[in-house]
Coordinates of C-alpha atoms in Angstrom, one line a residue:
N1045 CA 0.0 0.0 0.0
L1046 CA 3.0 2.3 -0.4
W1047 CA 5.5 3.1 -3.1
R1048 CA 8.5 5.3 -3.3
T1049 CA 9.3 7.4 -6.4
S1050 CA 12.7 6.5 -7.9
H1051 CA 14.8 9.6 -7.2
Y1052 CA 12.6 12.3 -8.8
P1053 CA 9.0 13.5 -8.8
H1054 CA 7.0 11.3 -11.2
D1055 CA 4.3 12.3 -13.6
V1056 CA 1.3 13.7 -11.8
A1057 CA -0.8 10.9 -13.3
T1058 CA 0.9 8.5 -10.9
I1059 CA 0.0 10.6 -7.9
E1060 CA -3.6 11.0 -9.1
A1061 CA -3.8 7.2 -9.5
S1062 CA -2.4 6.7 -6.0
D1063 CA -5.2 9.0 -4.7
R1064 CA -7.8 6.9 -6.4
L1065 CA -6.3 3.5 -5.4
G1066 CA -5.5 4.4 -1.8
L1067 CA -1.7 4.0 -2.2
M1068 CA 0.6 6.0 0.0
V1069 CA 3.6 7.7 -1.7
W1070 CA 7.1 8.6 -0.6
E1071 CA 7.9 11.4 -3.1
E1072 CA 11.4 12.5 -3.4
L1073 CA 14.0 14.7 -5.2
P1074 CA 17.1 13.5 -7.0
I1075 CA 19.5 14.4 -4.2
N1076 CA 22.0 11.6 -4.5
K1077 CA 25.4 10.5 -5.7
E1078 CA 28.0 13.1 -6.8
I1079 CA 27.6 16.8 -5.9
G1080 CA 29.5 19.5 -7.8
D1081 CA 29.4 23.1 -6.6
P1082 CA 27.3 22.8 -3.3
G1083 CA 25.9 26.3 -3.7
E1084 CA 24.6 25.7 -7.2
Y1085 CA 23.4 22.2 -6.3
I1086 CA 21.4 23.5 -3.3
A1087 CA 19.9 26.3 -5.4
N1088 CA 18.8 23.8 -8.0
V1089 CA 17.3 21.2 -5.6
S1090 CA 15.6 24.0 -3.6
N1091 CA 13.8 25.1 -6.8
M1092 CA 12.8 21.5 -7.5
A1093 CA 11.4 21.2 -3.9
R1094 CA 9.2 24.2 -4.4
E1095 CA 7.9 22.9 -7.7
M1096 CA 7.2 19.4 -6.3
I1097 CA 5.5 20.5 -3.1
K1098 CA 3.4 23.2 -4.9
R1099 CA 2.2 20.7 -7.4
D1100 CA 1.5 17.7 -5.1
R1101 CA 0.8 19.1 -1.6
N1102 CA -3.0 18.7 -2.0
H1103 CA -2.7 15.0 -2.9
P1104 CA -3.7 12.9 0.1
S1105 CA -1.6 9.9 -1.2
V1106 CA 1.7 11.8 -0.5
I1107 CA 2.7 11.0 3.1
L1108 CA 6.5 11.8 3.0
W1109 CA 8.7 14.4 1.3
G1110 CA 11.8 12.4 0.6
I1111 CA 15.5 12.9 0.0
A1112 CA 17.0 10.3 -2.2
G1113 CA 20.2 9.8 -0.2
E1114 CA 23.4 8.0 -0.9
I1115 CA 25.3 11.3 -1.2
N1116 CA 28.8 10.8 -2.3
A1117 CA 30.3 13.9 -0.7
S1118 CA 32.1 14.9 2.5
K1119 CA 30.1 15.0 5.7
S1120 CA 30.1 18.8 5.8
V1121 CA 28.6 19.0 2.2
S1122 CA 26.1 16.3 2.9
R1123 CA 25.0 18.0 6.1
R1124 CA 24.6 21.3 4.4
V1125 CA 22.5 19.9 1.6
V1126 CA 20.3 17.7 3.8
E1127 CA 19.8 20.4 6.4
T1128 CA 18.9 23.1 3.8
V1129 CA 16.4 20.8 2.0
S1130 CA 14.8 19.4 5.2
K1131 CA 14.3 23.0 6.5
L1132 CA 12.7 24.0 3.2
Y1133 CA 10.4 21.0 3.2
R1134 CA 9.2 21.9 6.7
E1135 CA 8.6 25.5 5.7
L1136 CA 6.7 24.7 2.6
D1137 CA 4.6 21.9 4.1
P1138 CA 4.9 21.3 7.9
S1139 CA 2.1 18.7 7.8
R1140 CA 4.3 15.9 6.4
P1141 CA 7.5 14.4 7.7
V1142 CA 10.8 14.4 5.9
G1143 CA 12.4 11.1 5.0
M1144 CA 15.8 10.2 3.6
H1145 CA 17.1 7.0 2.1
E1146 CA 20.4 6.0 3.6
P1147 CA 21.5 9.0 5.7
R1148 CA 25.1 8.2 6.1
G1149 CA 26.0 8.6 9.8
E1150 CA 24.1 9.7 12.9
E1151 CA 24.7 13.4 12.3
I1152 CA 22.9 13.3 8.9
E1153 CA 20.2 10.8 10.2
A1154 CA 19.3 13.2 13.0
L1155 CA 18.3 15.9 10.4
V1156 CA 15.3 14.0 9.1
D1157 CA 12.1 12.6 10.6
V1158 CA 12.1 9.1 8.9
A1159 CA 15.4 7.3 8.4
G1160 CA 15.3 5.0 5.4
L1161 CA 17.4 1.8 5.7
G1162 CA 19.1 0.7 2.5
G1163 CA 20.6 -2.6 3.6
G1164 CA 17.3 -4.3 4.5
V1165 CA 16.8 -6.0 7.8
S1166 CA 20.0 -6.8 9.6
A1167 CA 21.9 -6.8 12.9
A1168 CA 23.1 -3.3 12.0
A1169 CA 19.5 -2.1 11.6
D1170 CA 18.6 -3.6 15.0
Q1171 CA 21.5 -1.8 16.6
K1172 CA 20.4 1.5 15.0
H1173 CA 17.0 1.1 16.5
A1174 CA 18.4 0.1 19.9
S1175 CA 20.5 3.3 19.9
N1176 CA 17.6 5.5 18.8
P1177 CA 14.3 3.8 20.0
G1178 CA 12.3 7.0 19.4
R1179 CA 13.3 7.5 15.8
S1180 CA 11.1 6.4 12.9
Y1181 CA 12.6 3.8 10.6
M1182 CA 11.6 2.0 7.4
V1183 CA 13.4 0.0 4.7
S1184 CA 13.4 2.6 1.9
E1185 CA 15.2 0.5 -0.6
Y1186 CA 16.1 -3.1 -0.7
S1187 CA 16.7 -5.5 -3.5
A1188 CA 16.3 -8.8 -1.7
A1189 CA 17.6 -11.0 -4.5
G1190 CA 19.5 -8.7 -6.8
S1191 CA 19.0 -9.5 -10.5
I1192 CA 16.2 -12.0 -11.3
G1193 CA 16.0 -13.5 -14.8
R1194 CA 12.4 -14.4 -15.6
G1195 CA 12.3 -18.0 -16.5
L1196 CA 15.7 -18.9 -15.0
Y1197 CA 15.5 -21.8 -12.6
G1198 CA 18.0 -24.1 -10.8
M1199 CA 19.2 -21.9 -7.9
G1200 CA 21.8 -20.0 -9.9
P1201 CA 22.7 -16.4 -8.8
E1202 CA 20.0 -14.8 -11.0
S1203 CA 17.4 -17.6 -10.9
E1204 CA 13.8 -17.2 -9.9
D1205 CA 13.8 -20.0 -7.3
R1206 CA 16.8 -18.5 -5.5
A1207 CA 15.2 -15.1 -5.5
L1208 CA 12.0 -16.5 -3.9
I1209 CA 13.9 -17.8 -0.9
L1210 CA 15.6 -14.5 -0.4
H1211 CA 12.4 -12.5 -0.7
E1212 CA 10.6 -14.9 1.7
K1213 CA 13.4 -14.4 4.2
Y1214 CA 13.4 -10.6 3.8
L1215 CA 9.6 -10.2 4.3
S1216 CA 9.6 -12.6 7.2
E1217 CA 12.3 -10.7 9.0
L1218 CA 10.7 -7.3 8.2
N1219 CA 7.3 -8.4 9.5
Q1220 CA 8.9 -9.6 12.8
R1221 CA 10.2 -6.1 13.6
P1222 CA 7.2 -3.9 14.5
W1223 CA 9.5 -0.9 15.0
L1224 CA 9.9 -0.8 11.2
A1225 CA 7.2 1.2 9.4
G1226 CA 7.5 -1.0 6.3
G1227 CA 9.7 -1.6 3.3
A1228 CA 10.1 -0.6 -0.3
I1229 CA 11.6 -3.1 -2.6
W1230 CA 13.9 -2.0 -5.4
D1231 CA 12.1 -2.2 -7.7
Q1232 CA 8.7 -2.8 -9.4
F1233 CA 9.9 -3.3 -13.0
D1234 CA 13.1 -4.1 -14.8
Y1235 CA 14.5 -1.0 -16.6
D1236 CA 17.1 0.1 -19.0
G1237 CA 20.5 0.6 -17.4
E1238 CA 24.3 -0.1 -17.6
T1239 CA 25.3 -1.3 -14.2
Y1240 CA 23.6 -4.5 -13.2
D1241 CA 23.0 -6.1 -16.6
T1242 CA 24.1 -9.6 -15.7
V1243 CA 20.9 -11.3 -16.9
M1244 CA 20.2 -9.3 -20.1
P1245 CA 22.5 -6.7 -21.7
H1246 CA 21.6 -3.2 -20.7
V1247 CA 18.6 -4.2 -18.6
V1248 CA 18.6 -3.9 -14.8
S1249 CA 16.7 -7.1 -13.8
F1250 CA 15.9 -6.3 -10.2
G1251 CA 12.1 -6.0 -10.9
V1252 CA 9.2 -8.0 -9.5
A1253 CA 8.0 -7.9 -13.2
D1254 CA 10.1 -7.5 -16.3
T1255 CA 10.3 -4.5 -18.7
W1256 CA 7.1 -5.7 -20.5
R1257 CA 5.3 -5.8 -17.1
I1258 CA 5.1 -9.6 -17.3
P1259 CA 5.2 -10.9 -13.7
K1260 CA 8.1 -12.9 -12.3
E1261 CA 7.4 -15.7 -9.7
V1262 CA 8.1 -13.3 -6.8
Y1263 CA 5.1 -11.2 -7.8
Y1264 CA 2.9 -14.1 -6.9
F1265 CA 4.7 -14.6 -3.5
Y1266 CA 3.8 -11.1 -2.5
Q1267 CA 0.3 -11.5 -3.9
S1268 CA -0.2 -14.5 -1.6
Q1269 CA 0.8 -12.5 1.4
W1270 CA -1.1 -9.3 0.8
T1271 CA -4.3 -9.9 -1.2
Q1272 CA -7.6 -10.9 0.1
K1273 CA -8.6 -12.5 -3.2
P1274 CA -8.1 -16.3 -3.1
I1275 CA -4.9 -17.3 -4.9
V1276 CA -3.1 -20.4 -5.7
H1277 CA 0.1 -20.4 -7.8
V1278 CA 2.4 -23.2 -8.9
V1279 CA 6.0 -21.9 -9.2
G1280 CA 7.9 -22.6 -12.4
H1281 CA 7.0 -25.0 -15.2
W1282 CA 6.7 -28.8 -15.6
T1283 CA 8.8 -29.5 -18.7
W1284 CA 12.1 -31.2 -17.8
P1285 CA 13.1 -33.6 -20.6
G1286 CA 15.6 -36.2 -19.5
E1287 CA 14.8 -35.7 -15.8
E1288 CA 12.2 -38.5 -15.6
G1289 CA 12.2 -40.1 -12.2
K1290 CA 14.4 -37.4 -10.5
S1291 CA 13.0 -35.6 -7.5
R1292 CA 12.0 -32.0 -8.1
E1293 CA 10.8 -29.4 -5.6
V1294 CA 7.4 -28.1 -6.3
K1295 CA 6.5 -24.8 -4.5
V1296 CA 3.0 -23.4 -4.3
Y1297 CA 1.9 -20.0 -3.1
S1298 CA -1.6 -19.7 -1.7
N1299 CA -3.6 -17.8 1.0
A1300 CA -5.9 -20.8 1.5
D1301 CA -5.7 -22.9 4.6
E1302 CA -5.0 -26.1 2.7
V1303 CA -3.6 -27.0 -0.7
E1304 CA -3.6 -30.4 -2.4
L1305 CA -1.2 -31.3 -5.2
F1306 CA -2.0 -33.7 -8.1
L1307 CA 0.2 -35.2 -10.7
N1308 CA -1.7 -36.7 -13.7
G1309 CA -4.8 -37.0 -11.5
K1310 CA -3.1 -38.7 -8.5
S1311 CA -3.0 -36.9 -5.2
L1312 CA 0.4 -36.1 -3.8
G1313 CA -1.0 -35.0 -0.4
V1314 CA -2.5 -32.0 1.3
K1315 CA -0.3 -29.3 2.8
A1316 CA -1.7 -27.0 5.6
E1317 CA -0.1 -23.7 6.5
A1318 CA 3.2 -24.4 8.3
G1319 CA 4.2 -22.1 11.1
D1320 CA 6.3 -19.1 10.2
P1321 CA 6.3 -16.1 12.6
G1322 CA 6.9 -13.6 9.8
L1323 CA 4.8 -14.8 6.9
R1324 CA 1.0 -14.8 6.9
H1325 CA 0.9 -17.6 4.3
P1326 CA 4.1 -19.6 4.1
P1327 CA 4.8 -21.5 0.8
R1328 CA 3.8 -25.2 0.5
V1329 CA 6.5 -27.5 -0.8
W1330 CA 6.5 -31.0 -2.2
Q1331 CA 9.3 -33.3 -3.4
V1332 CA 7.9 -34.9 -6.6
P1333 CA 9.6 -37.5 -8.9
Y1334 CA 9.3 -35.9 -12.3
Q1335 CA 7.1 -37.5 -14.9
P1336 CA 5.6 -35.6 -17.9
G1337 CA 2.0 -34.7 -17.7
T1338 CA -0.2 -32.3 -15.7
L1339 CA 0.8 -30.9 -12.3
R1340 CA -2.2 -29.3 -10.6
A1341 CA -2.6 -27.5 -7.3
V1342 CA -6.1 -27.2 -5.7
A1343 CA -7.0 -24.9 -2.9
K1344 CA -10.3 -24.7 -1.0
T1345 CA -11.2 -21.5 0.6
G1346 CA -14.5 -19.9 1.5
G1347 CA -16.4 -22.9 0.3
K1348 CA -14.9 -22.5 -3.2
E1349 CA -12.2 -24.4 -5.1
I1350 CA -9.5 -22.7 -7.1
S1351 CA -6.6 -24.3 -8.9
D1352 CA -3.5 -23.7 -11.0
E1353 CA -1.7 -26.1 -13.2
R1354 CA 1.4 -26.7 -15.3
R1355 CA 1.5 -29.0 -18.3
T1356 CA 4.5 -30.5 -20.0
A1357 CA 5.2 -28.7 -23.2
G1358 CA 6.0 -30.2 -26.6
P1359 CA 7.9 -28.5 -29.4
A1360 CA 7.2 -24.9 -30.2
Y1361 CA 4.4 -24.8 -32.8
R1362 CA 2.8 -21.3 -33.0
I1363 CA 2.5 -17.8 -31.6
L1364 CA -0.6 -17.1 -29.4
L1365 CA -1.7 -13.4 -29.1
E1366 CA -3.8 -12.2 -26.2
A1367 CA -4.8 -8.6 -25.4
D1368 CA -5.7 -7.0 -22.1
T1369 CA -8.5 -5.2 -23.9
Q1370 CA -10.3 -5.7 -27.2
H1371 CA -11.2 -2.0 -27.5
V1372 CA -9.3 1.3 -27.5
T1373 CA -10.6 4.8 -28.0
S1374 CA -10.0 6.5 -31.3
G1375 CA -8.1 9.8 -31.0
D1376 CA -7.0 9.2 -27.4
P1377 CA -3.2 8.7 -27.3
E1378 CA -3.4 7.4 -23.7
S1379 CA -5.7 4.6 -24.8
L1380 CA -3.6 1.5 -25.3
A1381 CA -3.9 -2.3 -25.5
Y1382 CA -1.1 -4.5 -24.3
I1383 CA -0.7 -7.6 -26.4
T1384 CA 1.1 -10.7 -25.0
A1385 CA 2.7 -13.0 -27.5
S1386 CA 3.3 -16.6 -26.2
V1387 CA 5.3 -19.3 -27.9
V1388 CA 3.1 -22.4 -27.5
D1389 CA 3.1 -26.0 -28.5
E1390 CA 0.3 -27.7 -30.6
A1391 CA -1.9 -28.0 -27.5
G1392 CA -1.5 -24.3 -26.5
V1393 CA 1.1 -24.9 -23.7
I1394 CA 3.7 -22.2 -23.3
V1395 CA 7.2 -23.6 -24.2
P1396 CA 9.6 -22.8 -21.3
G1397 CA 12.9 -21.2 -22.4
A1398 CA 11.7 -20.4 -25.9
H1399 CA 13.3 -17.2 -27.2
P1400 CA 12.7 -16.8 -30.9
A1401 CA 12.8 -13.4 -32.6
I1402 CA 9.2 -12.2 -33.1
S1403 CA 8.2 -9.5 -35.6
F1404 CA 4.9 -7.6 -35.1
T1405 CA 2.8 -5.9 -37.8
S1406 CA -0.5 -4.1 -37.8
N1407 CA -3.1 -3.3 -40.4
G1408 CA -5.8 -0.7 -39.9
P1409 CA -6.1 2.2 -37.4
G1410 CA -3.8 2.5 -34.5
R1411 CA -0.1 1.8 -34.3
L1412 CA 2.3 -0.5 -32.6
L1413 CA 5.0 1.1 -30.4
E1414 CA 8.6 0.3 -31.4
Q1415 CA 11.2 -1.0 -29.0
T1416 CA 15.0 -1.2 -29.0
W1417 CA 16.4 -4.7 -28.5
L1418 CA 20.1 -5.8 -28.7
G1419 CA 20.8 -7.4 -32.0
H1420 CA 17.6 -6.1 -33.6
G1421 CA 17.9 -2.3 -33.3
T1422 CA 14.8 -0.1 -32.9
G1423 CA 11.7 -1.4 -34.5
L1424 CA 9.0 -4.1 -34.1
T1425 CA 11.3 -7.2 -33.9
W1426 CA 12.7 -8.5 -30.7
D1427 CA 13.3 -11.8 -28.8
A1428 CA 10.8 -13.5 -26.6
V1429 CA 12.0 -14.3 -23.1
D1430 CA 11.0 -17.7 -21.6
G1431 CA 8.3 -18.1 -24.2
K1432 CA 6.7 -14.7 -23.8
T1433 CA 7.0 -11.1 -24.8
R1434 CA 4.6 -8.1 -25.1
V1435 CA 3.9 -5.2 -27.5
A1436 CA 1.9 -2.0 -26.9
F1437 CA -0.8 -0.9 -29.4
R1438 CA -1.9 2.8 -29.3
S1439 CA -5.0 4.3 -30.8
T1440 CA -4.9 7.0 -33.5
P1441 CA -7.6 9.4 -34.9
R1442 CA -8.7 6.7 -37.4
S1443 CA -11.3 4.2 -36.4
G1444 CA -12.3 0.7 -37.3
E1445 CA -10.9 -2.8 -36.7
A1446 CA -7.1 -3.3 -36.5
T1447 CA -5.4 -6.6 -37.0
I1448 CA -2.2 -7.3 -35.2
S1449 CA 0.0 -10.2 -36.4
A1450 CA 3.1 -11.8 -34.9
Y1451 CA 5.6 -13.8 -37.1
S1452 CA 8.6 -15.9 -36.4
P1453 CA 10.3 -18.3 -38.8
G1454 CA 9.2 -21.9 -38.3
L1455 CA 6.1 -21.0 -36.2
R1456 CA 2.5 -20.5 -37.2
M1457 CA 1.6 -16.8 -37.2
G1458 CA -0.4 -15.3 -34.4
R1459 CA -3.2 -12.8 -35.1
I1460 CA -5.7 -10.8 -33.0
A1461 CA -8.2 -8.0 -33.7
I1462 CA -8.6 -4.8 -31.7
E1463 CA -11.5 -2.3 -32.2
V1464 CA -10.6 1.4 -32.4
T1465 CA -13.8 3.2 -31.8
A1466 CA -15.4 6.4 -30.5
P1467 CA -18.9 7.7 -30.3
G1468 CA -20.1 9.1 -33.6
K1469 CA -17.1 7.8 -35.6
P1470 CA -17.8 5.5 -38.5
D1471 CA -15.9 2.3 -39.2
E1472 CA -13.3 3.6 -41.6
M1473 CA -12.1 0.1 -42.4
N1474 CA -15.5 -0.9 -43.8
Y1475 CA -14.7 0.2 -47.3
K1476 CA -18.0 -1.1 -48.9
E1477 CA -20.1 1.1 -46.6
R1478 CA -17.8 4.1 -47.1
F1479 CA -18.0 3.6 -50.9
K1480 CA -21.8 3.7 -50.6
E1481 CA -21.6 7.0 -48.8
D1482 CA -19.4 8.5 -51.5
E1483 CA -21.7 7.6 -54.4
L1484 CA -23.6 10.3 -56.1
P1485 CA -27.4 10.2 -55.6
P1486 CA -29.3 8.7 -58.7

């Protein structure tokens, strides 16, 4: 129910959305890293502070004015910057506290109202609290697992299964410390960057979802802890050729009291919630000898049954296109459809690890948004990741039915239709009807 802006005030649309959704916001200025001339720097950030607070002070979602932190400067310069900005914040809006990510040292930490911890939950954090029991603390930035490669399994350094263990541990430890106001994970989505690109060149893969907003496994872990909506989610896939008979760990996330696991219709037992002082709904784990087929988890909650399954995939056969909406509004540039392309076998099962280059085309109103991908340049061709990718389709002033296609050599083409409509606008793609309108009267 809280998010922190990443080092600068975001578009006002994000704050307005937070007002509507009931999300709390830590909004901050880009006061971090290297500082040149302190006088010029302070003048610049002070001007930004005035603009930010003037724009957003009447939004109830904003609960903290933040200072990004991690200042790579001498203590005297850091103190001067933080002291000036904190004072200005309080003058412009005394109703909200001042927070800072990673104030380096007690002298700087004492200048703000909420001290943000950057190292997560640790013995050092406990010592800070013990030394200052009256001070407000929260974890303002913590990447529990570092880089996470969507679709990577096997407990490697960037694998999803390793990341899950680290996130489970992080949240459990945070929940067991009531003196911590909460925590903000770095970060929500993978993004373009140059520093931590171990999984994919020039992409920082710290996100709970990837750059296309396709969720990683850890997304479902947090969903199982925080949502009231019944959920059951099987981690990973069930396609392990050559591993027949070998034991594999099957992890299931659910907020139900009990979950039963089935393999090819045979029950592998019921797991109730095991005790964990820090997690509301700990994961359920089975050791299962691998055999191809269907792995299905069934949870019963509130008198209803919900399930999730994984089927063994065959060879890649075609591209399946699915859209989050079938209609966009003509002439509204903010009206978009997000179209997911999945590489599936003949039965429609997503093929794990599939990464062919996929080219998108559209016919009719609207347009597809180009992307830049290493090895393909900027355009409408890029590689799938673990059998999936996504493209955005934006409306244009024209109206009618648009057809989006996805092509990859050796696979059957995927195709989907999106309606671009608006009240009072004719279907410009219906040429027969348009021709009748243009005919001269007899």
